[in-house]
Amino acid sequence: MFEIYNSADFEKAYTYTGTDLGVTWSKEQTTFRLWAPTADSVIINLYESGEPEKNDKIGSVSMSRDVQGTWTATKTGDLNGIYYTYLVHVEDQDVEACDPYARTTGVNGYRAMIMDLRSTDPEGWDQDKDPNFGKAITDAVIYELHVRDLSMNEASGIQNKGKFLGLAETGTKNPDGLSTGLDYIKELGVTHIHLLPVYDYGFTDESLPLPQYNWGYDPVNFNTPEGSFSTDPHHGATRVSEMKQMIKTLHDNGLSVVMDVVYNHVYDGPEFCFNKIVPGYFSRINAEGIWSNGSICGNDTASERNMVRKYLVDSVCYWADEYHIDGFRFDLVGLIDVQTMNEITTEVHKKHPNVIFYGEGWDMPTELTKQDIELAIQPNSTKMPAFSFFNDTIRDLLRGKIQVHDAPGYINGAPTSKEILNACFMGMPTWAAEPYQCINYVSCHDNHTLFDRIALTAPDASEADRIRMNRLAAAFSILSQGVPFFHAGEEMLRTKPDGDGGFDENSYRSSDEVNAIRWENLSKPEHSKTINYYRGLIAFRKAHNALRNQYRKDVFNSVQMIPFRNHQVVLFRVLDGTQEIFLIFNASSEAVSVDLPTGNWDLMIHDDMAGTDSIAQKAGKVEVAPISATVLTRACD
Ligand code: CA
């Protein structure tokens, strides 16, 4: 039954290209348009509330068949705040479904709500823009954060715990008076806050006083904010206005916002509204009725179909237009096709040329519904010039192979080829067309935190040495060519103990206790020293253009590896305009003495210190501390 969707005739007859799918509201009337080519009839149910169990229907409107598989209806009057669903008769059944183009919903996303979107705009929204407008992606420093992790800990001092508004609070302090939350992130010097899913997801019951913790990789409504992050999930406009308020405040504080989007699968394939309205169209289902499962979530999105592709393009454009989102991180983008991804980046860039795009370009098995489709995997980077990929090469190089929990990496003594170290430092792993396509990281929400990973791979090392390993990983990844990215709290030795003496490597639905950032740690000397070190690394990177090249040709012209006798020590010279930078990474547990190139050098990064002020003057030789990075600069002759 699903093969009908695969034919060229079907695509030709039923590809709608208009921009008015969903609801078009005005004070005088509301127009609805739904794509449902196989439906026999469609009725709009109007409701007083968004509560799925309430029998509060206040009317219904029949839709008429219109062009290219769409249905339309218009109702006069001001419908702002009215909830609705579609009752679709298809394949001899009546199904009630939410609008795939819903702009907001009632609690738990069952009923869509008609909304005057302008009434949700915070003050000054028409002047709001990306604070990093005009900069290149390699100028970004990305901080990956779950909304709830920021504020749930008691010591956060944040009022709106677990909410969008918690990210919009300034002046918050831990019990020792140290800045937490937004102020803290701002002081770190990162440029982009990357938020784990904030669209409406399914696992968490929004109606609970304290909804369950979840990362949110289980999409229900792709175009509405998640209700559990709002102070009132029952009223559709609240989640919208509060999410915008958060974004406005972050922008006002110089931070761009990246949204984690999960278009490759949905929470529940058969129950997803698009799949209810046009049975099975949204997902890859073969002739035997088997759902393709490369995502390991039970269903893969059929992005290669015209109206799914359009849906994805429309959705990303909507978030960029309506919510002023400055970047998108695509979950398992390797399951989405190249053409769709390129249409997304092209369409968004027409109005918002600064928006950045990156994702997980892993190669996973999926059953496509069309022939000759190319997937958005790392080796196709040449075909996706506006897209960057998570760099697992540098991740595995530094912290060890992700699949083997106790496999060490370069930072804790694994024998490492200088060729790979060089390729990673230069932003040139084999799969990347250009350095700007490398999102360099040693930790993200997935897998063990960096500090936990170090504990597992260096069980005999002292805590002081483990902290050295953490710093060395940060120095190498933040100073490499490409785009630095790190998991919130990596800079304060974040750990997720599982309560059993081990570590939680997949805390997607663990407690807040495991997941929340522990703000009391700011007051501990080793933690605060490490935070300062990250701040210094970020400031140093920002101060040197040559560390932020976009293209291979520029890297070849400015970066050079210098041979050195010790296989655990790598040296690089970087020409930065009128300055020269000399970088030494020492993974051995011994201090090493390194001959400096001619001239007088300023020591900028050394042992546990990093920044943009000279620590000392050096000439002839420099002593590099065990397991650490040393970086010097000098004015060129
Ligand atoms: Ca939800």
XYZ file of C-alpha atoms and ligand atoms in Angstrom:
638
model
C 0.000 0.000 0.000
C 2.931 2.380 0.592
C 4.436 1.931 -2.890
C 1.841 4.282 -4.309
C 3.811 7.135 -2.685
C 6.995 6.046 -4.469
C 5.695 6.587 -8.002
C 6.690 9.601 -10.048
C 3.028 10.067 -10.977
C 2.009 10.447 -7.347
C 4.765 12.975 -6.700
C 3.836 14.896 -9.850
C 0.142 15.085 -9.055
C 0.431 15.818 -5.357
C 3.408 18.073 -4.750
C 2.072 21.255 -3.217
C 4.432 24.208 -3.470
C 2.462 26.950 -1.685
C 3.542 28.596 1.572
C 0.228 28.452 3.425
C 0.040 24.935 4.847
C -1.415 25.007 8.353
C -3.297 28.053 9.559
C -3.330 31.637 8.305
C -4.843 33.797 11.042
C -6.241 37.322 10.931
C -8.690 39.108 13.211
C -11.376 38.762 10.548
C -10.899 35.156 9.471
C -8.746 32.031 9.669
C -7.830 29.915 6.650
C -6.729 26.308 6.985
C -4.827 24.229 4.435
C -3.906 20.575 4.911
C -2.058 18.208 2.575
C -4.006 14.925 2.566
C -4.101 13.508 -1.001
C -5.487 10.098 -0.051
C -8.236 11.362 2.273
C -11.930 11.029 1.364
C -13.011 13.891 3.606
C -11.553 16.226 6.217
C -13.342 18.075 9.006
C -11.761 20.628 11.351
C -12.821 20.190 14.979
C -12.673 23.385 17.026
C -12.203 23.181 20.805
C -12.300 25.553 23.702
C -9.250 24.018 25.406
C -6.113 22.083 24.540
C -6.896 19.299 27.045
C -7.292 16.059 25.049
C -9.686 14.460 27.568
C -12.137 17.389 27.666
C -15.365 17.230 25.660
C -15.398 20.892 24.830
C -15.869 20.966 21.067
C -17.298 24.327 20.021
C -17.786 23.695 16.321
C -16.555 22.008 13.199
C -15.774 23.063 9.661
C -15.760 20.869 6.549
C -12.763 21.243 4.291
C -12.946 21.234 0.488
C -10.612 19.447 -1.846
C -8.200 21.879 -3.475
C -5.046 21.750 -5.630
C -2.203 19.207 -5.433
C -3.678 17.012 -2.745
C -4.556 19.819 -0.360
C -7.798 20.640 1.440
C -8.884 24.136 2.484
C -11.474 25.898 4.603
C -12.025 29.416 5.896
C -13.863 30.439 9.027
C -14.778 34.031 9.733
C -14.279 35.692 13.111
C -11.271 36.019 15.416
C -10.140 32.475 16.265
C -7.027 33.482 18.231
C -6.669 31.060 21.165
C -9.033 28.410 19.746
C -7.741 24.830 19.673
C -8.295 22.467 16.731
C -7.629 19.046 15.275
C -8.271 17.462 11.883
C -10.754 14.606 11.572
C -9.617 12.763 8.449
C -11.499 9.938 6.747
C -8.843 7.841 5.058
C -8.538 4.131 4.198
C -12.070 3.577 5.542
C -11.248 4.988 8.947
C -11.764 8.222 10.847
C -8.590 9.487 12.447
C -8.206 12.597 14.571
C -4.812 14.236 14.322
C -2.928 17.361 15.283
C -1.880 19.722 12.474
C 1.661 18.848 11.277
C 2.067 22.613 10.807
C 0.727 23.457 14.306
C 2.352 26.652 15.640
C 1.565 25.687 19.196
C -0.519 23.130 21.055
C -2.276 22.466 24.321
C -0.788 20.195 26.957
C 1.190 17.222 25.586
C 0.667 18.275 21.990
C -2.676 16.654 21.113
C -4.582 19.730 19.973
C -3.142 22.555 17.875
C -3.964 26.169 18.706
C -4.756 29.050 16.376
C -2.579 31.942 17.396
C -1.803 35.562 16.693
C 1.950 35.010 16.572
C 2.726 38.724 16.893
C 1.098 38.759 20.323
C 3.846 36.376 21.526
C 6.743 38.659 20.520
C 8.768 40.141 23.377
C 9.458 43.870 23.413
C 12.048 44.867 20.836
C 11.651 41.601 18.909
C 11.500 43.386 15.554
C 15.002 44.756 16.239
C 16.362 41.459 17.568
C 19.115 39.771 15.591
C 22.012 37.325 15.806
C 24.648 39.036 17.975
C 27.341 37.238 15.956
C 25.962 38.362 12.620
C 28.599 38.648 9.910
C 31.039 36.235 11.508
C 32.208 32.921 10.037
C 31.303 29.550 11.514
C 34.959 29.116 12.534
C 34.548 32.185 14.775
C 31.928 30.292 16.779
C 32.602 28.560 20.105
C 29.642 26.287 20.804
C 28.363 25.311 24.264
C 25.942 22.363 24.294
C 23.290 22.626 26.988
C 20.016 21.016 28.092
C 17.531 23.674 29.282
C 16.917 21.823 32.500
C 20.552 20.994 33.332
C 21.354 24.672 33.731
C 18.982 25.465 36.555
C 17.748 22.405 38.476
C 20.589 22.302 40.995
C 19.759 24.150 44.246
C 23.025 26.081 44.115
C 22.095 27.609 40.746
C 20.236 30.453 42.456
C 17.907 30.403 39.442
C 14.187 30.930 40.093
C 12.625 29.366 37.000
C 14.123 25.919 37.489
C 13.925 23.674 34.438
C 12.253 26.368 32.326
C 13.087 28.459 29.264
C 12.927 31.487 31.548
C 15.716 30.015 33.693
C 18.101 30.789 30.817
C 16.859 34.363 30.758
C 17.796 35.141 34.376
C 20.790 37.363 34.966
C 22.492 38.193 38.251
C 22.121 34.637 39.595
C 24.775 33.398 42.063
C 25.776 30.224 43.871
C 25.852 30.323 47.715
C 29.420 31.685 47.597
C 28.387 34.599 45.412
C 29.854 33.276 42.147
C 27.947 33.865 38.920
C 25.812 30.989 37.658
C 23.527 30.407 34.666
C 23.494 32.921 31.853
C 26.053 35.247 33.471
C 28.452 32.363 33.925
C 28.115 31.220 30.297
C 28.623 34.761 29.081
C 31.830 35.086 31.122
C 33.189 31.885 29.572
C 33.371 33.643 26.229
C 31.438 31.087 24.183
C 29.528 32.559 21.258
C 26.715 30.024 20.701
C 24.469 28.167 23.124
C 23.371 24.942 21.490
C 20.180 23.712 23.156
C 19.239 20.055 23.280
C 15.710 19.540 21.871
C 13.276 22.347 22.662
C 10.586 21.421 20.109
C 7.634 19.434 21.491
C 8.727 15.918 22.435
C 6.854 12.936 23.731
C 8.365 11.103 26.667
C 7.772 13.798 29.265
C 4.249 14.268 30.664
C 3.842 18.047 30.607
C 0.896 17.957 32.985
C 2.978 16.783 35.969
C 4.098 19.381 38.525
C 7.664 18.137 38.055
C 7.762 16.524 34.604
C 10.200 13.618 34.083
C 13.672 14.442 32.856
C 14.363 13.611 29.212
C 16.823 14.771 26.569
C 13.944 15.043 24.112
C 15.076 13.029 21.084
C 11.471 11.929 20.561
C 9.685 14.518 18.434
C 5.900 14.882 18.498
C 5.236 18.351 17.048
C 8.135 19.675 15.010
C 7.009 23.299 14.896
C 6.014 23.996 18.492
C 8.105 24.466 21.637
C 8.165 21.760 24.311
C 5.541 22.445 26.969
C 7.447 21.183 30.014
C 9.911 24.065 29.581
C 7.109 26.634 29.836
C 5.585 27.876 33.083
C 2.124 26.922 31.774
C 1.936 23.995 29.321
C -1.867 24.228 29.224
C -1.992 27.544 27.382
C -0.536 27.377 23.908
C 0.782 30.922 23.712
C 2.878 30.706 26.899
C 5.506 28.252 25.597
C 5.910 30.379 22.478
C 6.317 33.712 24.236
C 8.633 32.274 26.902
C 10.911 30.591 24.364
C 11.135 33.854 22.428
C 11.867 35.720 25.673
C 14.736 33.314 26.363
C 16.178 33.810 22.878
C 15.841 37.589 23.093
C 17.675 37.656 26.423
C 20.456 35.400 25.148
C 20.838 37.621 22.080
C 20.918 40.724 24.274
C 23.776 39.089 26.160
C 25.794 38.408 23.024
C 24.941 34.725 22.697
C 23.620 33.132 19.504
C 21.208 30.209 19.800
C 21.523 26.829 18.092
C 18.617 24.415 18.131
C 19.018 20.639 18.124
C 16.557 19.291 15.523
C 15.619 15.648 15.156
C 13.961 15.225 11.782
C 15.311 11.719 11.151
C 12.634 9.968 13.249
C 9.570 10.638 15.399
C 8.494 9.522 18.875
C 5.867 7.088 17.620
C 5.811 6.314 13.876
C 2.139 5.246 13.405
C 0.881 7.862 15.896
C 2.769 10.788 14.343
C 0.154 13.225 13.006
C 1.568 13.367 9.462
C 1.522 9.552 9.279
C -2.063 9.458 10.563
C -3.281 11.998 8.000
C -1.403 10.467 5.023
C -0.872 6.898 6.265
C 2.813 6.011 6.336
C 3.917 8.774 3.949
C 6.353 10.416 6.370
C 8.359 7.258 7.089
C 10.417 4.714 5.183
C 8.217 1.605 5.112
C 8.936 -1.124 2.596
C 6.519 -3.231 0.511
C 6.282 -5.794 3.323
C 5.246 -3.074 5.764
C 8.598 -3.140 7.596
C 9.623 0.227 9.021
C 13.224 1.171 8.244
C 15.125 1.555 11.506
C 18.578 3.066 10.965
C 17.770 5.524 13.745
C 17.182 2.647 16.231
C 14.030 4.558 17.160
C 11.627 2.396 15.156
C 11.137 4.655 12.159
C 13.273 6.618 9.695
C 11.951 9.745 8.008
C 11.417 9.479 4.223
C 13.085 12.838 3.543
C 13.472 11.882 -0.141
C 9.696 12.246 -0.688
C 8.669 15.659 -2.003
C 6.202 16.595 0.715
C 8.427 15.346 3.531
C 11.309 17.328 2.054
C 9.087 20.396 1.881
C 7.972 19.815 5.455
C 11.572 19.757 6.694
C 12.515 22.854 4.689
C 9.410 24.725 5.890
C 10.035 23.720 9.490
C 13.660 24.882 9.648
C 12.796 28.139 7.844
C 9.984 28.697 10.347
C 12.280 28.399 13.382
C 14.791 30.756 11.764
C 12.101 33.302 10.800
C 9.766 33.171 13.774
C 12.162 32.374 16.650
C 15.349 33.990 15.286
C 17.288 30.731 15.694
C 20.928 31.215 14.628
C 21.989 27.632 14.032
C 20.700 24.095 13.662
C 22.260 20.837 14.822
C 20.814 17.877 12.925
C 20.515 14.636 14.828
C 21.586 11.601 12.734
C 21.686 13.711 9.597
C 23.220 10.706 7.816
C 19.662 9.354 7.523
C 18.485 12.455 5.621
C 19.299 12.940 1.938
C 21.789 15.461 0.564
C 19.206 17.232 -1.615
C 16.932 17.937 1.352
C 19.809 19.244 3.458
C 20.986 21.507 0.638
C 17.480 22.861 0.094
C 17.255 23.598 3.825
C 20.565 25.477 3.977
C 19.856 27.355 0.719
C 16.347 28.429 1.729
C 17.339 29.554 5.223
C 20.397 31.426 3.943
C 18.277 33.482 1.527
C 16.949 35.460 4.495
C 19.458 34.561 7.210
C 22.941 34.174 5.687
C 24.558 33.897 9.125
C 22.733 30.732 10.258
C 25.091 27.808 10.883
C 24.327 24.143 10.205
C 25.989 20.996 11.473
C 25.101 17.465 12.407
C 25.899 13.830 12.948
C 26.932 12.552 9.528
C 27.266 8.937 10.621
C 26.708 6.244 8.001
C 23.759 4.125 9.217
C 21.749 1.532 7.315
C 18.392 2.815 6.117
C 15.928 1.600 3.487
C 15.276 4.434 1.034
C 12.003 4.708 -0.867
C 13.631 5.984 -4.084
C 16.644 5.048 -6.208
C 19.874 7.030 -6.475
C 19.470 9.014 -3.281
C 22.621 10.277 -1.585
C 22.676 10.584 2.184
C 24.142 13.420 4.250
C 27.089 11.442 5.598
C 30.586 12.792 6.313
C 32.175 11.649 3.008
C 29.551 13.710 1.137
C 30.884 16.924 2.725
C 32.033 18.090 -0.718
C 28.390 18.043 -1.868
C 27.124 20.005 1.162
C 29.224 23.162 1.317
C 26.922 24.920 3.817
C 26.986 22.064 6.297
C 29.506 20.957 8.946
C 29.864 17.611 10.697
C 30.728 16.382 14.174
C 34.388 15.415 14.026
C 34.564 11.973 15.608
C 38.118 11.628 14.301
C 39.462 14.255 16.730
C 37.145 13.014 19.490
C 38.403 9.433 19.266
C 41.985 10.584 18.775
C 41.997 12.601 21.986
C 39.749 10.635 24.361
C 39.952 7.161 22.843
C 37.651 5.047 20.680
C 34.121 5.717 21.804
C 32.953 2.098 21.484
C 35.590 0.819 23.943
C 35.052 2.363 27.372
C 38.553 1.852 28.686
C 40.482 2.606 25.492
C 42.828 5.520 26.177
C 43.406 8.344 23.722
C 46.289 10.692 23.001
C 45.705 12.636 26.235
C 46.271 9.592 28.385
C 49.062 7.767 26.754
C 47.687 5.887 23.743
C 50.345 5.583 21.035
C 49.150 8.060 18.426
C 50.344 8.687 14.910
C 51.612 12.205 14.339
C 49.987 12.126 10.944
C 46.518 11.917 12.521
C 47.370 14.540 15.139
C 48.514 16.790 12.304
C 45.395 16.132 10.191
C 43.130 16.908 13.152
C 45.005 20.031 14.210
C 44.788 21.278 10.620
C 41.056 20.560 10.333
C 41.653 17.932 7.688
C 40.366 14.515 8.707
C 39.993 12.357 5.587
C 36.240 12.954 5.232
C 36.188 16.758 5.493
C 36.281 18.870 2.330
C 37.223 21.991 4.302
C 38.290 22.759 7.910
C 35.113 24.798 8.592
C 33.156 21.560 8.178
C 34.778 20.076 11.312
C 32.874 20.493 14.575
C 35.719 19.665 16.964
C 34.756 18.130 20.276
C 35.835 15.761 23.021
C 32.484 15.598 24.800
C 28.787 16.032 24.099
C 25.599 14.880 25.830
C 26.094 11.353 24.443
C 28.463 8.883 26.099
C 30.543 9.535 29.211
C 31.460 13.081 30.157
C 35.091 13.864 29.395
C 36.118 13.688 33.054
C 34.300 10.364 33.581
C 35.884 8.978 30.433
C 39.315 9.962 31.746
C 38.565 8.226 35.049
C 37.716 5.034 33.127
C 40.710 5.165 30.821
C 43.280 6.269 33.400
C 42.183 4.432 36.562
C 45.629 4.643 38.142
C 46.231 8.324 37.482
C 45.966 10.825 40.329
C 43.126 13.328 40.262
C 45.649 16.064 39.502
C 46.821 14.136 36.436
C 43.251 13.495 35.306
C 42.604 17.211 35.406
C 45.776 17.707 33.341
C 44.389 15.263 30.760
C 41.121 17.185 30.666
C 42.979 20.449 30.087
C 45.188 18.940 27.385
C 42.131 17.613 25.500
C 40.537 21.062 25.694
C 43.653 22.865 24.521
C 44.091 20.605 21.503
C 40.453 20.690 20.421
C 39.826 24.397 21.067
C 43.032 25.477 19.297
C 42.596 23.164 16.280
C 41.289 24.402 12.932
C 37.533 23.970 12.680
C 34.743 24.867 15.089
C 35.185 24.206 18.831
C 32.218 22.623 20.585
C 31.871 21.286 24.123
C 29.339 19.779 26.468
C 28.201 22.217 29.166
C 30.188 21.592 32.336
C 33.161 19.950 30.617
C 35.044 23.047 31.746
C 34.102 22.327 35.371
C 35.004 18.633 35.305
C 31.387 17.552 34.958
C 30.686 14.046 36.116
C 27.576 11.842 36.009
C 27.987 9.227 38.751
C 25.493 6.387 38.383
C 25.211 5.836 42.146
C 26.817 2.398 41.805
C 30.415 3.507 41.753
C 30.355 3.863 37.973
C 29.304 6.545 35.531
C 26.104 7.129 33.599
C 27.011 7.073 29.903
C 23.482 7.566 28.573
C 21.627 9.845 30.985
C 18.765 10.630 28.567
C 16.144 9.871 31.168
C 18.192 9.820 34.358
C 17.407 12.075 37.287
C 18.149 15.762 37.581
C 20.605 14.783 40.279
C 22.717 12.969 37.657
C 22.221 15.534 34.922
C 22.105 18.980 36.497
C 25.167 21.198 36.530
C 26.454 21.395 40.114
C 27.010 25.054 40.747
C 28.606 24.538 44.143
C 31.641 23.239 42.224
C 32.434 26.765 41.078
C 33.791 27.380 44.557
C 36.262 24.466 44.471
C 39.839 25.471 43.579
C 40.527 22.766 40.961
C 37.205 23.365 39.266
C 37.555 27.113 39.173
C 41.139 26.835 37.867
C 39.932 24.593 35.040
C 37.116 27.008 34.195
C 39.633 29.845 34.005
C 41.798 27.716 31.753
C 38.903 27.200 29.314
C 38.136 30.925 29.409
C 41.772 31.597 28.562
C 41.803 29.103 25.683
C 38.657 30.633 24.199
C 40.021 34.162 24.525
C 43.313 33.104 22.923
C 41.525 31.470 20.011
C 39.407 34.573 19.481
C 42.530 36.766 19.503
C 44.172 34.926 16.596
C 42.620 34.844 13.131
C 44.996 32.130 11.972
C 43.455 29.668 14.436
C 40.083 30.239 12.766
C 40.766 29.610 9.077
C 37.866 28.348 7.017
C 39.677 26.851 4.057
C 42.440 24.338 3.475
C 44.441 26.742 1.337
C 44.659 29.202 4.236
C 45.634 26.480 6.682
C 48.384 25.248 4.340
C 49.682 28.821 4.167
C 49.763 29.376 7.923
C 50.055 26.108 9.861
C 53.041 23.788 9.923
C 53.940 20.781 12.043
C 57.505 20.749 13.392
C 59.279 17.394 13.834
C 60.135 16.400 17.403
C 61.943 13.360 18.804
C 59.364 12.396 21.448
C 56.395 10.545 19.909
C 53.994 11.913 22.579
C 54.897 15.521 21.879
C 53.652 17.498 18.875
C 54.746 20.968 17.812
C 53.065 23.418 15.460
C 54.022 26.830 14.110
C 51.191 29.091 13.021
C 51.746 32.293 11.088
C 49.142 34.849 12.179
C 49.613 38.067 10.219
C 52.421 39.936 11.895
C 52.625 37.382 14.690
C 53.840 33.857 14.997
C 52.353 31.242 17.336
C 54.283 28.226 18.591
C 52.203 25.412 20.090
C 53.472 22.391 21.985
C 51.221 19.536 23.113
C 52.858 17.134 25.556
C 50.910 13.971 26.396
C 53.802 12.307 28.231
C 53.908 12.200 32.015
C 57.350 13.839 31.990
C 58.222 17.494 31.534
C 59.996 18.088 28.222
C 62.402 20.767 27.162
C 61.775 22.144 23.680
C 64.092 24.367 21.625
C 62.299 27.505 20.517
C 62.708 28.969 17.062
C 64.787 32.134 16.985
C 63.444 35.228 18.690
C 61.890 36.427 21.902
C 58.666 34.687 22.796
C 55.767 35.484 25.114
C 54.460 32.523 27.058
C 50.648 32.660 26.794
C 49.474 29.167 27.715
C 51.410 27.061 30.170
C 50.600 24.243 32.588
C 47.262 25.266 34.177
C 47.231 28.822 32.853
C 45.834 30.188 29.596
C 44.909 33.612 28.337
C 45.836 36.594 26.236
C 48.369 38.138 28.650
C 52.017 37.135 28.639
C 52.934 34.900 31.574
C 56.686 35.175 30.954
C 59.295 35.945 28.270
C 61.161 33.031 26.749
C 64.062 32.619 24.352
C 66.133 29.594 23.377
C 64.210 26.916 25.262
C 60.954 26.320 27.023
C 60.119 23.732 29.650
C 56.718 22.094 29.019
C 54.964 20.638 32.059
C 53.810 16.968 31.996
C 50.468 16.295 30.255
C 49.902 19.871 29.173
C 49.994 22.394 26.385
C 52.412 25.286 26.066
C 51.717 28.094 23.612
C 53.937 31.091 22.858
C 53.639 34.054 20.535
C 56.084 36.557 19.108
C 56.061 39.456 16.691
C 57.477 38.427 13.318
C 60.754 40.037 12.271
Ca 5.884 17.508 24.946
